[in-house]
């Protein structure tokens, strides 16, 4: 079961990475705001704190060195590395 869950979460992270690569061409210095990401991907899940799912995916991708982020006040921005 654990292998299946890890595989599915990994696949979701890869899908998110592809989305981010496409979106970042529309923003200055490629920084995509988290508000846009959550709206586009409809990540406000039932009974899950706001932004929880996005934070899990982005932390996973940051840990593997595939994306980076910065915060500007209450808004986080993300882009791919490279």
Short mmCIF file of N, CA and C in Angstrom, two decimals:
data_model
loop_
_atom_site.label_atom_id
_atom_site.label_comp_id
_atom_site.label_asym_id
_atom_site.label_seq_id
_atom_site.Cartn_x
_atom_site.Cartn_y
_atom_site.Cartn_z
N UNK A 1 0.81 -1.19 0.00
CA UNK A 1 0.00 0.00 0.00
C UNK A 1 0.86 1.26 0.00
N UNK A 2 1.89 1.29 0.84
CA UNK A 2 2.75 2.46 0.92
C UNK A 2 3.40 2.77 -0.43
N UNK A 3 3.81 1.74 -1.17
CA UNK A 3 4.42 1.94 -2.49
C UNK A 3 3.43 2.57 -3.45
N UNK A 4 2.19 2.14 -3.38
CA UNK A 4 1.15 2.68 -4.26
C UNK A 4 0.91 4.16 -3.95
N UNK A 5 0.81 4.49 -2.68
CA UNK A 5 0.59 5.88 -2.28
C UNK A 5 1.75 6.75 -2.72
N UNK A 6 2.96 6.29 -2.49
CA UNK A 6 4.14 7.06 -2.91
C UNK A 6 4.18 7.25 -4.43
N UNK A 7 3.81 6.23 -5.16
CA UNK A 7 3.80 6.33 -6.62
C UNK A 7 2.76 7.36 -7.08
N UNK A 8 1.57 7.30 -6.50
CA UNK A 8 0.51 8.22 -6.89
C UNK A 8 0.88 9.67 -6.54
N UNK A 9 1.42 9.89 -5.36
CA UNK A 9 1.84 11.24 -4.97
C UNK A 9 2.97 11.71 -5.88
N UNK A 10 3.88 10.84 -6.22
CA UNK A 10 4.96 11.19 -7.15
C UNK A 10 4.42 11.58 -8.52
N UNK A 11 3.42 10.86 -8.99
CA UNK A 11 2.80 11.18 -10.28
C UNK A 11 2.10 12.54 -10.21
N UNK A 12 1.44 12.82 -9.10
CA UNK A 12 0.79 14.13 -8.94
C UNK A 12 1.82 15.24 -8.93
N UNK A 13 2.95 15.02 -8.28
CA UNK A 13 4.01 16.02 -8.24
C UNK A 13 4.56 16.26 -9.64
N UNK A 14 4.72 15.23 -10.42
CA UNK A 14 5.21 15.38 -11.80
C UNK A 14 4.20 16.16 -12.65
N UNK A 15 2.92 15.89 -12.48
CA UNK A 15 1.88 16.64 -13.19
C UNK A 15 1.93 18.11 -12.80
N UNK A 16 2.11 18.37 -11.52
CA UNK A 16 2.21 19.75 -11.05
C UNK A 16 3.43 20.43 -11.65
N UNK A 17 4.54 19.74 -11.71
CA UNK A 17 5.77 20.29 -12.28
C UNK A 17 5.55 20.68 -13.74
N UNK A 18 4.88 19.84 -14.50
CA UNK A 18 4.58 20.16 -15.90
C UNK A 18 3.67 21.38 -16.01
N UNK A 19 2.67 21.46 -15.15
CA UNK A 19 1.78 22.63 -15.12
C UNK A 19 2.61 23.88 -14.86
N UNK A 20 3.49 23.84 -13.86
CA UNK A 20 4.29 25.00 -13.48
C UNK A 20 5.19 25.44 -14.63
N UNK A 21 5.80 24.50 -15.33
CA UNK A 21 6.65 24.83 -16.47
C UNK A 21 5.86 25.58 -17.54
N UNK A 22 4.62 25.16 -17.78
CA UNK A 22 3.78 25.83 -18.77
C UNK A 22 3.37 27.22 -18.30
N UNK A 23 2.98 27.36 -17.05
CA UNK A 23 2.47 28.63 -16.53
C UNK A 23 3.54 29.69 -16.36
N UNK A 24 4.75 29.29 -15.99
CA UNK A 24 5.76 30.29 -15.64
C UNK A 24 6.17 31.16 -16.82
N UNK A 25 5.89 30.75 -18.03
CA UNK A 25 6.20 31.59 -19.19
C UNK A 25 5.31 32.83 -19.24
N UNK A 26 4.23 32.83 -18.48
CA UNK A 26 3.28 33.95 -18.48
C UNK A 26 3.58 35.00 -17.41
N UNK A 27 4.62 34.77 -16.61
CA UNK A 27 4.88 35.65 -15.47
C UNK A 27 6.30 36.19 -15.50
N UNK A 28 6.43 37.41 -14.96
CA UNK A 28 7.73 38.05 -14.88
C UNK A 28 8.69 37.21 -14.05
N UNK A 29 9.85 37.00 -14.58
CA UNK A 29 10.89 36.18 -13.95
C UNK A 29 10.40 34.77 -13.60
N UNK A 30 9.33 34.34 -14.26
CA UNK A 30 8.78 32.99 -14.16
C UNK A 30 8.15 32.66 -12.81
N UNK A 31 7.94 33.62 -11.92
CA UNK A 31 7.36 33.35 -10.61
C UNK A 31 5.84 33.27 -10.72
N UNK A 32 5.27 32.09 -10.48
CA UNK A 32 3.83 31.87 -10.57
C UNK A 32 3.23 31.99 -9.17
N UNK A 33 2.24 32.88 -8.97
CA UNK A 33 1.66 33.04 -7.63
C UNK A 33 0.82 31.83 -7.22
N UNK A 34 0.91 31.50 -5.95
CA UNK A 34 0.17 30.34 -5.43
C UNK A 34 -1.34 30.50 -5.61
N UNK A 35 -1.83 31.73 -5.55
CA UNK A 35 -3.27 31.97 -5.74
C UNK A 35 -3.70 31.50 -7.12
N UNK A 36 -2.90 31.76 -8.14
CA UNK A 36 -3.20 31.33 -9.51
C UNK A 36 -3.15 29.80 -9.60
N UNK A 37 -2.16 29.20 -8.98
CA UNK A 37 -2.01 27.74 -9.01
C UNK A 37 -3.23 27.07 -8.38
N UNK A 38 -3.60 27.52 -7.19
CA UNK A 38 -4.74 26.92 -6.50
C UNK A 38 -6.04 27.08 -7.28
N UNK A 39 -6.21 28.24 -7.91
CA UNK A 39 -7.42 28.47 -8.70
C UNK A 39 -7.44 27.58 -9.94
N UNK A 40 -6.34 27.56 -10.68
CA UNK A 40 -6.27 26.75 -11.90
C UNK A 40 -6.46 25.27 -11.63
N UNK A 41 -5.85 24.78 -10.56
CA UNK A 41 -5.87 23.34 -10.28
C UNK A 41 -6.96 22.94 -9.30
N UNK A 42 -7.75 23.91 -8.85
CA UNK A 42 -8.85 23.66 -7.91
C UNK A 42 -8.38 22.81 -6.73
N UNK A 43 -7.37 23.32 -6.02
CA UNK A 43 -6.74 22.55 -4.94
C UNK A 43 -7.37 22.78 -3.56
N UNK A 44 -8.49 23.47 -3.50
CA UNK A 44 -9.18 23.63 -2.21
C UNK A 44 -10.02 22.39 -1.98
N UNK A 45 -9.45 21.45 -1.28
CA UNK A 45 -10.08 20.15 -1.07
C UNK A 45 -10.98 20.16 0.16
N UNK A 46 -12.03 19.41 0.10
CA UNK A 46 -12.98 19.29 1.20
C UNK A 46 -12.29 18.78 2.46
N UNK A 47 -12.52 19.46 3.55
CA UNK A 47 -12.01 19.07 4.88
C UNK A 47 -10.48 19.08 4.99
N UNK A 48 -9.84 19.86 4.14
CA UNK A 48 -8.39 20.00 4.21
C UNK A 48 -8.10 21.49 4.35
N UNK A 49 -7.24 21.90 5.28
CA UNK A 49 -6.94 23.32 5.43
C UNK A 49 -6.49 23.94 4.11
N UNK A 50 -6.87 25.18 3.90
CA UNK A 50 -6.54 25.89 2.67
C UNK A 50 -5.04 25.81 2.40
N UNK A 51 -4.68 25.51 1.20
CA UNK A 51 -3.29 25.44 0.70
C UNK A 51 -2.52 24.21 1.19
N UNK A 52 -3.12 23.36 1.99
CA UNK A 52 -2.40 22.20 2.52
C UNK A 52 -1.85 21.32 1.41
N UNK A 53 -2.67 20.98 0.44
CA UNK A 53 -2.23 20.06 -0.61
C UNK A 53 -1.13 20.68 -1.47
N UNK A 54 -1.29 21.95 -1.81
CA UNK A 54 -0.25 22.64 -2.59
C UNK A 54 1.07 22.66 -1.82
N UNK A 55 1.02 22.93 -0.53
CA UNK A 55 2.25 22.94 0.27
C UNK A 55 2.94 21.58 0.28
N UNK A 56 2.18 20.49 0.35
CA UNK A 56 2.78 19.16 0.33
C UNK A 56 3.51 18.92 -0.99
N UNK A 57 2.84 19.22 -2.10
CA UNK A 57 3.46 18.99 -3.41
C UNK A 57 4.70 19.85 -3.60
N UNK A 58 4.61 21.13 -3.24
CA UNK A 58 5.75 22.01 -3.46
C UNK A 58 6.93 21.66 -2.56
N UNK A 59 6.68 21.25 -1.35
CA UNK A 59 7.79 20.85 -0.47
C UNK A 59 8.50 19.62 -1.00
N UNK A 60 7.73 18.71 -1.54
CA UNK A 60 8.31 17.50 -2.12
C UNK A 60 9.21 17.87 -3.31
N UNK A 61 8.73 18.76 -4.17
CA UNK A 61 9.51 19.16 -5.34
C UNK A 61 10.70 20.04 -4.96
N UNK A 62 10.56 20.85 -3.92
CA UNK A 62 11.70 21.64 -3.45
C UNK A 62 12.78 20.73 -2.87
N UNK A 63 12.38 19.73 -2.13
CA UNK A 63 13.34 18.81 -1.52
C UNK A 63 14.15 18.07 -2.58
N UNK A 64 13.54 17.83 -3.73
CA UNK A 64 14.26 17.14 -4.80
C UNK A 64 14.98 18.13 -5.73
N UNK A 65 14.91 19.43 -5.40
CA UNK A 65 15.63 20.44 -6.17
C UNK A 65 15.01 20.80 -7.50
N UNK A 66 13.72 20.51 -7.68
CA UNK A 66 13.08 20.77 -8.96
C UNK A 66 12.38 22.12 -9.05
N UNK A 67 11.99 22.69 -7.91
CA UNK A 67 11.38 24.02 -7.90
C UNK A 67 11.97 24.85 -6.78
N UNK A 68 11.71 26.16 -6.83
CA UNK A 68 12.10 27.06 -5.76
C UNK A 68 10.93 28.01 -5.50
N UNK A 69 10.96 28.67 -4.35
CA UNK A 69 9.87 29.59 -4.04
C UNK A 69 10.37 30.78 -3.24
N UNK A 70 9.55 31.83 -3.20
CA UNK A 70 9.77 32.92 -2.27
C UNK A 70 8.41 33.44 -1.83
N UNK A 71 8.39 34.09 -0.67
CA UNK A 71 7.15 34.67 -0.15
C UNK A 71 7.25 36.18 -0.22
N UNK A 72 6.15 36.80 -0.62
CA UNK A 72 6.03 38.25 -0.66
C UNK A 72 4.78 38.59 0.13
N UNK A 73 4.95 38.88 1.40
CA UNK A 73 3.79 39.09 2.26
C UNK A 73 3.08 37.77 2.49
N UNK A 74 1.80 37.71 2.10
CA UNK A 74 1.02 36.50 2.31
C UNK A 74 0.97 35.61 1.08
N UNK A 75 1.63 36.02 0.00
CA UNK A 75 1.59 35.25 -1.24
C UNK A 75 2.91 34.54 -1.48
N UNK A 76 2.83 33.26 -1.81
CA UNK A 76 4.02 32.49 -2.19
C UNK A 76 4.08 32.43 -3.71
N UNK A 77 5.30 32.39 -4.24
CA UNK A 77 5.53 32.30 -5.68
C UNK A 77 6.45 31.11 -5.94
N UNK A 78 6.21 30.42 -7.04
CA UNK A 78 6.98 29.22 -7.36
C UNK A 78 7.47 29.26 -8.80
N UNK A 79 8.61 28.61 -9.04
CA UNK A 79 9.11 28.41 -10.40
C UNK A 79 10.02 27.20 -10.42
N UNK A 80 10.21 26.66 -11.62
CA UNK A 80 11.10 25.52 -11.76
C UNK A 80 12.55 25.98 -11.69
N UNK A 81 13.43 25.09 -11.35
CA UNK A 81 14.85 25.39 -11.26
C UNK A 81 15.48 25.08 -12.61
N UNK A 82 16.30 26.00 -13.07
CA UNK A 82 17.01 25.72 -14.31
C UNK A 82 16.71 26.56 -15.43
#
